[in-house]
Amino acid sequence: MNQIQIRHQLNAHQQEQVAHLFYEAFPLKVKHLWLYAKTKKQAVQLLSRSIQFEQGIYALRNEEVVGFLGYNIGKKAFTPANYTAFRNVYSPFVGTWRFLCYAFYLKFHLYHEHVLHIDPIAVSEEARGHGIGKLLLSKLEHVAINKEITKINLEVVDTNPSALKLYERFGYMLKKELKSGPFTAKAGFKKVIFMQKCLVISHSSIKSE
C-alpha cells in the first residue's frame, strides 16, 4: 500500500471525492435520516455545497481521498444545515421541509465549545484494514489538544461492531445507549451507542497549528 498522507486542506476535485465517499459510506443514513436525498447525485450535490471542509481531517493516497473524519465544535458543524444548498438541489417546498428535518436532527449533534464531536468518519472500501481509521483518530486528538479541548464524543450504531471495537481500543468509553427503533430502522440501525474519550492536556503538548 502506498504511503498515506494526512491533510487538512483539499483542492476542489478532492472535495468532491469526499462528498462521494461520504455517500458511499452512509447511503441509508443520507437517504433516510440526514439529507433525505433520493439519488446519489442529489446527495453529492448537497454534500459538496454544505460540507465545511476546514472542519475535517483527510487521508490521501496518490492524491486521492481514501478516508476522512469530520468534526463539530460547539455550533460549528462539518456538515451544517445549509438552506441555500437544499433549495438549489430541490424544489422550494421540498427543499424547505428537508432542510428543516435535517436542522432538527443536527440540533442533537452540536455541543458546547469545550467538546469536540466526531461526525462522521469514513474510509473507502478498498483502503480498509490498513489503519487509516486509527490514524485519523490520532490526528484528531492533536487537533483537540491544540484547541485545548479535553473531551471527544462520538456515536456508533449497533450494526457497526467493528467500529465499536476500534473506538474501545482507542480509549473511548461507553456513556449511554439509545434505542432508536422504528425511527432509524430504514437508515440501517436500531440503537445508538454514545462514547467519549477524555484527554489529558499538558502545556508542553500544545502546539500552534
Backbone as CSV, one residue per row, in Angstrom:
resi,resn,N_x,N_y,N_z,CA_x,CA_y,CA_z,C_x,C_y,C_z
1,MET,0.839,-1.202,0.000,0.000,0.000,0.000,0.866,1.241,0.000
2,ASN,0.560,2.180,-0.863,1.324,3.410,-0.922,1.117,4.222,0.347
3,GLN,2.054,5.096,0.602,2.032,5.872,1.832,0.809,6.773,1.908
4,ILE,0.218,6.840,3.084,-0.951,7.677,3.331,-0.492,9.032,3.853
5,GLN,-1.025,10.075,3.296,-0.750,11.437,3.746,-1.995,12.000,4.427
6,ILE,-1.792,12.701,5.516,-2.888,13.345,6.229,-2.859,14.838,5.924
7,ARG,-3.989,15.374,5.500,-4.078,16.792,5.165,-5.310,17.419,5.805
8,HIS,-5.243,18.728,5.915,-6.380,19.492,6.436,-7.009,20.359,5.345
9,GLN,-6.353,20.438,4.194,-6.870,21.236,3.087,-6.887,20.401,1.819
10,LEU,-7.907,20.631,0.996,-8.081,19.872,-0.236,-8.334,20.806,-1.401
11,ASN,-8.044,20.320,-2.617,-8.439,21.076,-3.797,-9.888,20.729,-4.139
12,ALA,-10.449,21.378,-5.147,-11.862,21.201,-5.475,-12.196,19.764,-5.866
13,HIS,-11.306,19.129,-6.622,-11.548,17.747,-7.046,-11.560,16.809,-5.850
14,GLN,-10.653,17.018,-4.910,-10.594,16.175,-3.720,-11.799,16.411,-2.816
15,GLN,-12.298,17.637,-2.775,-13.507,17.914,-2.006,-14.700,17.138,-2.564
16,GLU,-14.779,17.042,-3.866,-15.850,16.257,-4.478,-15.694,14.776,-4.143
17,GLN,-14.447,14.313,-4.060,-14.206,12.927,-3.670,-14.724,12.661,-2.260
18,VAL,-14.573,13.633,-1.374,-15.088,13.492,-0.018,-16.601,13.335,-0.038
19,ALA,-17.272,14.136,-0.853,-18.732,14.051,-0.949,-19.165,12.670,-1.442
20,HIS,-18.465,12.137,-2.428,-18.784,10.799,-2.936,-18.528,9.739,-1.863
21,LEU,-17.396,9.839,-1.171,-17.058,8.864,-0.132,-18.057,8.936,1.016
22,PHE,-18.480,10.128,1.356,-19.480,10.336,2.399,-20.741,9.536,2.059
23,TYR,-21.221,9.707,0.845,-22.437,8.998,0.442,-22.223,7.482,0.410
24,GLU,-21.100,7.054,-0.149,-20.848,5.616,-0.281,-20.708,4.933,1.075
25,ALA,-20.247,5.665,2.085,-20.085,5.092,3.415,-21.405,5.033,4.184
26,PHE,-22.317,5.981,3.891,-23.557,6.064,4.668,-24.784,6.266,3.770
27,PRO,-24.996,5.417,2.771,-26.104,5.657,1.832,-27.476,5.662,2.484
28,LEU,-27.722,4.747,3.422,-29.035,4.676,4.053,-29.271,5.865,4.983
29,LYS,-28.242,6.265,5.705,-28.387,7.417,6.599,-28.608,8.703,5.807
30,VAL,-27.884,8.842,4.707,-28.052,10.022,3.871,-29.471,10.079,3.300
31,LYS,-29.991,8.929,2.918,-31.298,8.869,2.269,-32.458,8.992,3.245
32,HIS,-32.339,8.350,4.418,-33.493,8.246,5.304,-33.380,9.025,6.609
33,LEU,-32.209,9.588,6.912,-32.037,10.234,8.205,-31.442,11.632,8.120
34,TRP,-30.443,11.813,7.254,-29.736,13.083,7.227,-30.276,14.035,6.169
35,LEU,-30.057,13.745,4.913,-30.368,14.685,3.845,-31.629,14.328,3.074
36,TYR,-32.150,13.122,3.272,-33.368,12.671,2.585,-33.216,12.771,1.071
37,ALA,-32.015,12.484,0.606,-31.735,12.536,-0.825,-32.157,11.226,-1.472
38,LYS,-32.907,11.296,-2.552,-33.395,10.091,-3.217,-32.337,9.447,-4.104
39,THR,-31.399,10.229,-4.606,-30.383,9.705,-5.502,-28.989,10.103,-5.019
40,LYS,-27.997,9.363,-5.502,-26.622,9.700,-5.165,-26.265,11.082,-5.708
41,LYS,-26.753,11.418,-6.889,-26.451,12.718,-7.482,-26.924,13.850,-6.592
42,GLN,-28.155,13.734,-6.071,-28.668,14.761,-5.170,-27.827,14.841,-3.902
43,ALA,-27.489,13.679,-3.360,-26.714,13.651,-2.121,-25.345,14.303,-2.301
44,VAL,-24.664,13.957,-3.370,-23.330,14.506,-3.615,-23.403,16.016,-3.837
45,GLN,-24.423,16.477,-4.545,-24.593,17.919,-4.744,-24.784,18.631,-3.410
46,LEU,-25.661,18.079,-2.570,-25.897,18.679,-1.257,-24.632,18.695,-0.404
47,LEU,-23.942,17.573,-0.377,-22.744,17.470,0.444,-21.640,18.402,-0.047
48,SER,-21.448,18.448,-1.360,-20.404,19.304,-1.923,-20.630,20.771,-1.576
49,ARG,-21.912,21.167,-1.500,-22.239,22.562,-1.227,-22.373,22.871,0.257
50,SER,-22.456,21.824,1.085,-22.713,22.033,2.508,-21.498,21.810,3.397
51,ILE,-20.660,20.843,3.062,-19.547,20.486,3.935,-18.624,21.676,4.180
52,GLN,-18.281,21.870,5.435,-17.280,22.865,5.818,-15.942,22.120,5.923
53,PHE,-15.194,22.141,4.839,-14.022,21.264,4.734,-12.922,21.607,5.738
54,GLU,-12.922,22.822,6.273,-11.924,23.160,7.281,-12.194,22.423,8.594
55,GLN,-13.370,21.814,8.731,-13.728,21.057,9.924,-13.452,19.558,9.726
56,GLY,-12.451,19.242,8.919,-12.180,17.850,8.639,-10.698,17.525,8.579
57,ILE,-10.405,16.226,8.668,-9.061,15.683,8.514,-9.154,14.626,7.421
58,TYR,-8.195,14.608,6.503,-8.334,13.786,5.300,-7.103,12.900,5.088
59,ALA,-7.369,11.654,4.713,-6.305,10.696,4.391,-6.253,10.545,2.881
60,LEU,-5.082,10.785,2.284,-4.923,10.711,0.838,-3.863,9.685,0.464
61,ARG,-4.103,8.985,-0.641,-3.142,8.067,-1.221,-3.030,8.412,-2.695
62,ASN,-1.857,8.776,-3.125,-1.646,9.205,-4.514,-2.604,10.339,-4.894
63,GLU,-2.754,11.291,-3.974,-3.596,12.483,-4.170,-5.090,12.175,-4.234
64,GLU,-5.470,10.947,-3.883,-6.889,10.575,-3.868,-7.350,10.395,-2.427
65,VAL,-8.512,10.949,-2.094,-9.046,10.842,-0.744,-9.531,9.412,-0.512
66,VAL,-8.963,8.747,0.499,-9.373,7.380,0.827,-9.990,7.298,2.222
67,GLY,-10.029,8.419,2.916,-10.653,8.446,4.232,-10.769,9.870,4.736
68,PHE,-11.719,10.100,5.614,-11.855,11.433,6.203,-12.543,11.332,7.551
69,LEU,-12.338,12.355,8.347,-13.000,12.486,9.637,-13.493,13.911,9.756
70,GLY,-14.791,14.061,9.912,-15.368,15.388,10.123,-15.654,15.584,11.599
71,TYR,-15.579,16.822,12.063,-15.838,17.066,13.477,-16.605,18.362,13.682
72,ASN,-17.411,18.349,14.742,-18.167,19.521,15.156,-17.565,20.064,16.444
73,ILE,-17.493,21.376,16.543,-17.080,22.035,17.781,-18.123,23.098,18.087
74,GLY,-18.833,22.932,19.196,-19.902,23.879,19.507,-20.933,23.882,18.403
75,LYS,-21.222,25.040,17.855,-22.211,25.172,16.789,-21.593,25.062,15.400
76,LYS,-20.291,24.830,15.336,-19.617,24.693,14.045,-19.641,23.236,13.622
77,ALA,-20.371,22.938,12.556,-20.552,21.555,12.123,-19.789,21.277,10.836
78,PHE,-19.349,20.034,10.693,-18.711,19.601,9.453,-19.708,19.645,8.299
79,THR,-20.930,19.216,8.563,-21.989,19.259,7.548,-23.189,19.999,8.124
80,PRO,-23.148,21.319,8.134,-24.246,22.090,8.725,-25.501,22.049,7.860
81,ALA,-26.603,22.493,8.422,-27.849,22.610,7.670,-27.759,23.861,6.796
82,ASN,-27.543,23.658,5.510,-27.330,24.747,4.558,-28.593,24.939,3.730
83,TYR,-29.372,25.951,4.080,-30.659,26.172,3.419,-30.487,26.424,1.927
84,THR,-29.490,27.204,1.560,-29.256,27.512,0.145,-28.956,26.248,-0.650
85,ALA,-28.166,25.331,-0.067,-27.843,24.085,-0.762,-29.093,23.251,-1.001
86,PHE,-29.953,23.153,-0.004,-31.193,22.389,-0.165,-32.081,23.012,-1.226
87,ARG,-32.180,24.314,-1.238,-33.032,24.997,-2.227,-32.470,24.872,-3.638
88,ASN,-31.155,24.789,-3.767,-30.537,24.658,-5.090,-30.691,23.253,-5.666
89,VAL,-30.849,22.260,-4.789,-30.951,20.871,-5.244,-32.406,20.451,-5.427
90,TYR,-33.294,20.938,-4.552,-34.699,20.553,-4.601,-35.585,21.737,-4.999
91,SER,-36.846,21.433,-5.215,-37.836,22.487,-5.421,-38.000,23.260,-4.115
92,PRO,-38.534,24.481,-4.151,-38.632,25.300,-2.932,-39.326,24.594,-1.768
93,PHE,-40.468,23.977,-2.014,-41.201,23.328,-0.916,-40.447,22.124,-0.377
94,VAL,-39.999,21.240,-1.281,-39.276,20.029,-0.863,-37.971,20.403,-0.172
95,GLY,-37.268,21.383,-0.727,-36.008,21.806,-0.135,-36.188,22.353,1.265
96,THR,-37.286,23.093,1.490,-37.530,23.702,2.795,-37.808,22.649,3.863
97,TRP,-38.703,21.691,3.573,-39.030,20.715,4.622,-37.880,19.762,4.883
98,ARG,-37.084,19.441,3.860,-35.934,18.571,4.097,-34.842,19.303,4.878
99,PHE,-34.693,20.563,4.611,-33.757,21.376,5.387,-34.170,21.415,6.858
100,LEU,-35.461,21.617,7.120,-35.945,21.701,8.499,-35.757,20.378,9.237
101,CYS,-35.995,19.267,8.543,-35.801,17.954,9.162,-34.341,17.730,9.526
102,TYR,-33.437,18.095,8.617,-32.019,17.895,8.897,-31.543,18.843,9.995
103,ALA,-32.041,20.065,9.995,-31.670,21.025,11.034,-32.113,20.521,12.410
104,PHE,-33.289,19.888,12.463,-33.778,19.314,13.718,-32.880,18.181,14.177
105,TYR,-32.497,17.309,13.245,-31.583,16.214,13.570,-30.250,16.760,14.081
106,LEU,-29.717,17.751,13.388,-28.392,18.287,13.726,-28.392,18.949,15.096
107,LYS,-29.537,19.436,15.510,-29.648,20.105,16.808,-29.153,19.229,17.941
108,PHE,-29.300,17.916,17.805,-28.912,16.990,18.856,-27.475,16.485,18.681
109,HIS,-26.739,17.076,17.727,-25.363,16.638,17.489,-24.375,17.800,17.585
110,LEU,-24.832,18.904,18.161,-23.956,20.040,18.405,-23.862,20.256,19.915
111,TYR,-22.639,20.486,20.399,-22.408,20.525,21.824,-21.730,21.838,22.220
112,HIS,-21.259,21.879,23.448,-20.597,23.076,23.940,-19.223,23.240,23.275
113,GLU,-18.676,24.426,23.388,-17.403,24.744,22.751,-16.254,23.883,23.273
114,HIS,-16.395,23.334,24.478,-15.292,22.549,25.053,-15.383,21.069,24.699
115,VAL,-16.305,20.708,23.807,-16.462,19.313,23.382,-16.274,19.227,21.869
116,LEU,-15.460,18.273,21.431,-15.277,18.009,20.003,-16.058,16.739,19.685
117,HIS,-16.904,16.801,18.672,-17.780,15.679,18.335,-17.456,15.165,16.937
118,ILE,-17.141,13.879,16.844,-16.844,13.264,15.553,-18.141,13.028,14.784
119,ASP,-18.224,13.522,13.579,-19.441,13.356,12.782,-19.176,13.725,11.327
120,PRO,-18.799,12.774,10.484,-18.608,11.343,10.698,-17.146,10.974,10.471
121,ILE,-16.877,9.653,10.400,-15.581,9.139,9.983,-15.831,8.038,8.958
122,ALA,-15.064,8.060,7.870,-15.288,7.094,6.792,-13.968,6.759,6.119
123,VAL,-13.843,5.503,5.709,-12.681,5.024,4.957,-13.205,4.266,3.743
124,SER,-12.630,4.516,2.581,-13.087,3.849,1.367,-12.922,2.336,1.511
125,GLU,-13.774,1.586,0.837,-13.794,0.129,0.986,-12.453,-0.503,0.639
126,GLU,-11.812,-0.016,-0.419,-10.561,-0.627,-0.852,-9.379,-0.269,0.056
127,ALA,-9.549,0.714,0.940,-8.451,1.137,1.811,-8.626,0.668,3.247
128,ARG,-9.694,-0.077,3.525,-9.929,-0.533,4.895,-8.944,-1.627,5.293
129,GLY,-8.699,-1.701,6.589,-7.796,-2.708,7.110,-6.338,-2.300,7.118
130,HIS,-6.077,-1.014,6.844,-4.693,-0.530,6.804,-4.414,0.532,7.869
131,GLY,-5.290,0.627,8.859,-5.029,1.536,9.976,-5.367,2.994,9.722
132,ILE,-6.111,3.282,8.671,-6.435,4.683,8.360,-7.353,5.273,9.419
133,GLY,-8.317,4.478,9.899,-9.200,4.972,10.948,-8.432,5.363,12.194
134,LYS,-7.481,4.523,12.588,-6.653,4.830,13.756,-5.840,6.103,13.531
135,LEU,-5.323,6.256,12.320,-4.513,7.425,12.008,-5.344,8.702,12.095
136,LEU,-6.567,8.658,11.568,-7.451,9.825,11.620,-7.820,10.162,13.067
137,LEU,-8.118,9.138,13.861,-8.465,9.379,15.264,-7.286,9.976,16.023
138,SER,-6.083,9.505,15.722,-4.892,10.026,16.382,-4.670,11.494,16.025
139,LYS,-4.810,11.816,14.744,-4.634,13.204,14.314,-5.694,14.107,14.925
140,LEU,-6.910,13.578,15.120,-7.965,14.384,15.720,-7.608,14.779,17.147
141,GLU,-6.939,13.894,17.857,-6.544,14.235,19.219,-5.561,15.402,19.232
142,HIS,-4.708,15.472,18.224,-3.793,16.624,18.121,-4.594,17.915,17.897
143,VAL,-5.637,17.829,17.069,-6.498,18.998,16.837,-7.139,19.432,18.153
144,ALA,-7.682,18.467,18.895,-8.331,18.786,20.165,-7.356,19.409,21.150
145,ILE,-6.166,18.831,21.252,-5.172,19.350,22.190,-4.765,20.768,21.824
146,ASN,-4.556,21.016,20.533,-4.180,22.360,20.099,-5.271,23.375,20.382
147,LYS,-6.506,22.922,20.416,-7.632,23.811,20.726,-7.980,23.786,22.215
148,GLU,-7.161,23.060,22.986,-7.349,22.921,24.433,-8.728,22.355,24.766
149,ILE,-9.148,21.372,23.985,-10.399,20.664,24.220,-10.070,19.303,24.818
150,THR,-10.724,18.947,25.906,-10.374,17.724,26.631,-11.353,16.574,26.416
151,LYS,-12.480,16.832,25.751,-13.470,15.772,25.564,-13.787,15.581,24.085
152,ILE,-13.760,14.322,23.654,-14.148,13.972,22.289,-15.322,13.004,22.371
153,ASN,-16.412,13.342,21.736,-17.607,12.500,21.711,-17.774,11.871,20.337
154,LEU,-18.424,10.735,20.302,-18.810,10.122,19.032,-20.015,9.227,19.257
155,GLU,-20.623,8.827,18.157,-21.744,7.899,18.197,-21.458,6.765,17.224
156,VAL,-21.833,5.564,17.608,-21.688,4.405,16.733,-22.978,3.606,16.830
157,VAL,-23.404,3.017,15.728,-24.676,2.305,15.714,-24.464,0.816,15.955
158,ASP,-25.544,0.147,16.332,-25.458,-1.262,16.712,-25.078,-2.184,15.559
159,THR,-25.237,-1.733,14.323,-24.908,-2.574,13.172,-23.480,-2.367,12.679
160,ASN,-22.657,-1.687,13.481,-21.265,-1.453,13.097,-20.328,-1.898,14.227
161,PRO,-20.307,-3.196,14.533,-19.495,-3.678,15.660,-17.994,-3.477,15.470
162,SER,-17.510,-3.496,14.232,-16.072,-3.304,14.011,-15.639,-1.905,14.416
163,ALA,-16.485,-0.899,14.128,-16.176,0.469,14.544,-16.204,0.580,16.063
164,LEU,-17.177,-0.080,16.692,-17.267,-0.054,18.152,-15.993,-0.605,18.780
165,LYS,-15.483,-1.707,18.245,-14.252,-2.298,18.776,-13.065,-1.364,18.582
166,LEU,-13.013,-0.680,17.417,-11.924,0.269,17.165,-11.940,1.382,18.202
167,TYR,-13.109,1.943,18.466,-13.207,3.043,19.418,-12.855,2.583,20.830
168,GLU,-13.271,1.382,21.186,-12.928,0.854,22.512,-11.417,0.684,22.645
169,ARG,-10.779,0.171,21.601,-9.319,0.003,21.646,-8.611,1.347,21.714
170,PHE,-9.251,2.359,21.171,-8.631,3.685,21.138,-8.927,4.489,22.402
171,GLY,-9.592,3.880,23.359,-9.794,4.536,24.647,-11.128,5.222,24.843
172,TYR,-12.059,5.024,23.927,-13.382,5.638,24.094,-14.224,4.770,25.024
173,MET,-14.937,5.430,25.931,-15.734,4.746,26.933,-17.225,4.931,26.648
174,LEU,-17.977,3.899,26.963,-19.427,3.947,26.783,-20.032,4.953,27.752
175,LYS,-20.873,5.856,27.217,-21.578,6.829,28.059,-23.041,6.440,28.236
176,LYS,-23.690,6.083,27.132,-25.082,5.646,27.207,-25.475,5.009,25.887
177,GLU,-26.605,4.318,25.914,-27.157,3.715,24.709,-28.588,4.205,24.539
178,LEU,-28.983,4.387,23.294,-30.323,4.872,22.995,-30.959,3.977,21.955
179,LYS,-32.076,3.377,22.302,-32.815,2.564,21.347,-33.646,3.484,20.456
180,SER,-33.333,3.484,19.182,-33.995,4.394,18.246,-35.107,3.720,17.467
181,GLY,-35.140,2.374,17.503,-36.234,1.595,16.960,-36.713,1.997,15.586
182,PRO,-38.039,2.202,15.442,-38.630,2.476,14.131,-38.186,3.787,13.503
183,PHE,-37.634,4.700,14.303,-37.224,5.995,13.765,-35.996,5.877,12.858
184,THR,-35.173,4.870,13.091,-33.928,4.754,12.326,-33.779,3.414,11.608
185,ALA,-34.802,2.574,11.643,-34.708,1.252,11.005,-34.400,1.365,9.518
186,LYS,-35.028,2.309,8.839,-34.776,2.485,7.415,-33.342,2.933,7.147
187,ALA,-32.739,3.600,8.128,-31.352,4.058,7.985,-30.360,2.955,8.316
188,GLY,-30.863,1.767,8.697,-29.986,0.623,8.874,-29.568,0.296,10.288
189,PHE,-30.194,0.898,11.296,-29.829,0.580,12.677,-31.010,0.843,13.615
190,LYS,-30.918,0.266,14.830,-31.997,0.411,15.804,-31.508,0.873,17.173
191,LYS,-30.202,1.060,17.293,-29.659,1.533,18.564,-28.423,2.380,18.311
192,VAL,-28.281,3.448,19.098,-27.125,4.334,19.003,-26.339,4.241,20.301
193,ILE,-25.032,4.081,20.173,-24.143,3.983,21.329,-23.310,5.258,21.397
194,PHE,-23.403,5.955,22.517,-22.682,7.213,22.717,-21.399,6.921,23.490
195,MET,-20.277,7.430,22.972,-18.988,7.170,23.594,-18.210,8.479,23.771
196,GLN,-17.267,8.443,24.693,-16.476,9.652,24.965,-15.064,9.276,25.376
197,LYS,-14.121,10.108,24.971,-12.739,9.970,25.418,-12.299,11.286,26.032
198,CYS,-11.685,11.217,27.194,-11.176,12.412,27.872,-9.660,12.473,27.705
199,LEU,-9.185,13.626,27.300,-7.761,13.820,27.056,-7.115,14.563,28.209
200,VAL,-5.868,14.227,28.463,-5.073,14.947,29.457,-4.148,15.884,28.689
201,ILE,-4.284,17.166,28.926,-3.522,18.158,28.170,-2.478,18.806,29.078
202,SER,-1.241,18.740,28.649,-0.161,19.434,29.338,0.247,20.635,28.499
203,HIS,0.814,21.604,29.133,1.205,22.819,28.412,2.193,22.510,27.302
204,SER,3.075,21.532,27.517,4.107,21.198,26.528,3.524,20.517,25.296
205,SER,2.301,19.953,25.448,1.699,19.229,24.311,0.959,20.154,23.356
206,ILE,0.744,21.416,23.769,0.003,22.361,22.934,0.968,23.021,21.965
207,LYS,0.663,22.881,20.667,1.494,23.461,19.626,0.633,24.340,18.744
208,SER,1.223,25.326,18.150,0.476,26.186,17.226,0.169,25.393,15.986
209,GLU,-1.053,25.595,15.425,-1.478,24.859,14.233,-0.826,25.452,12.992
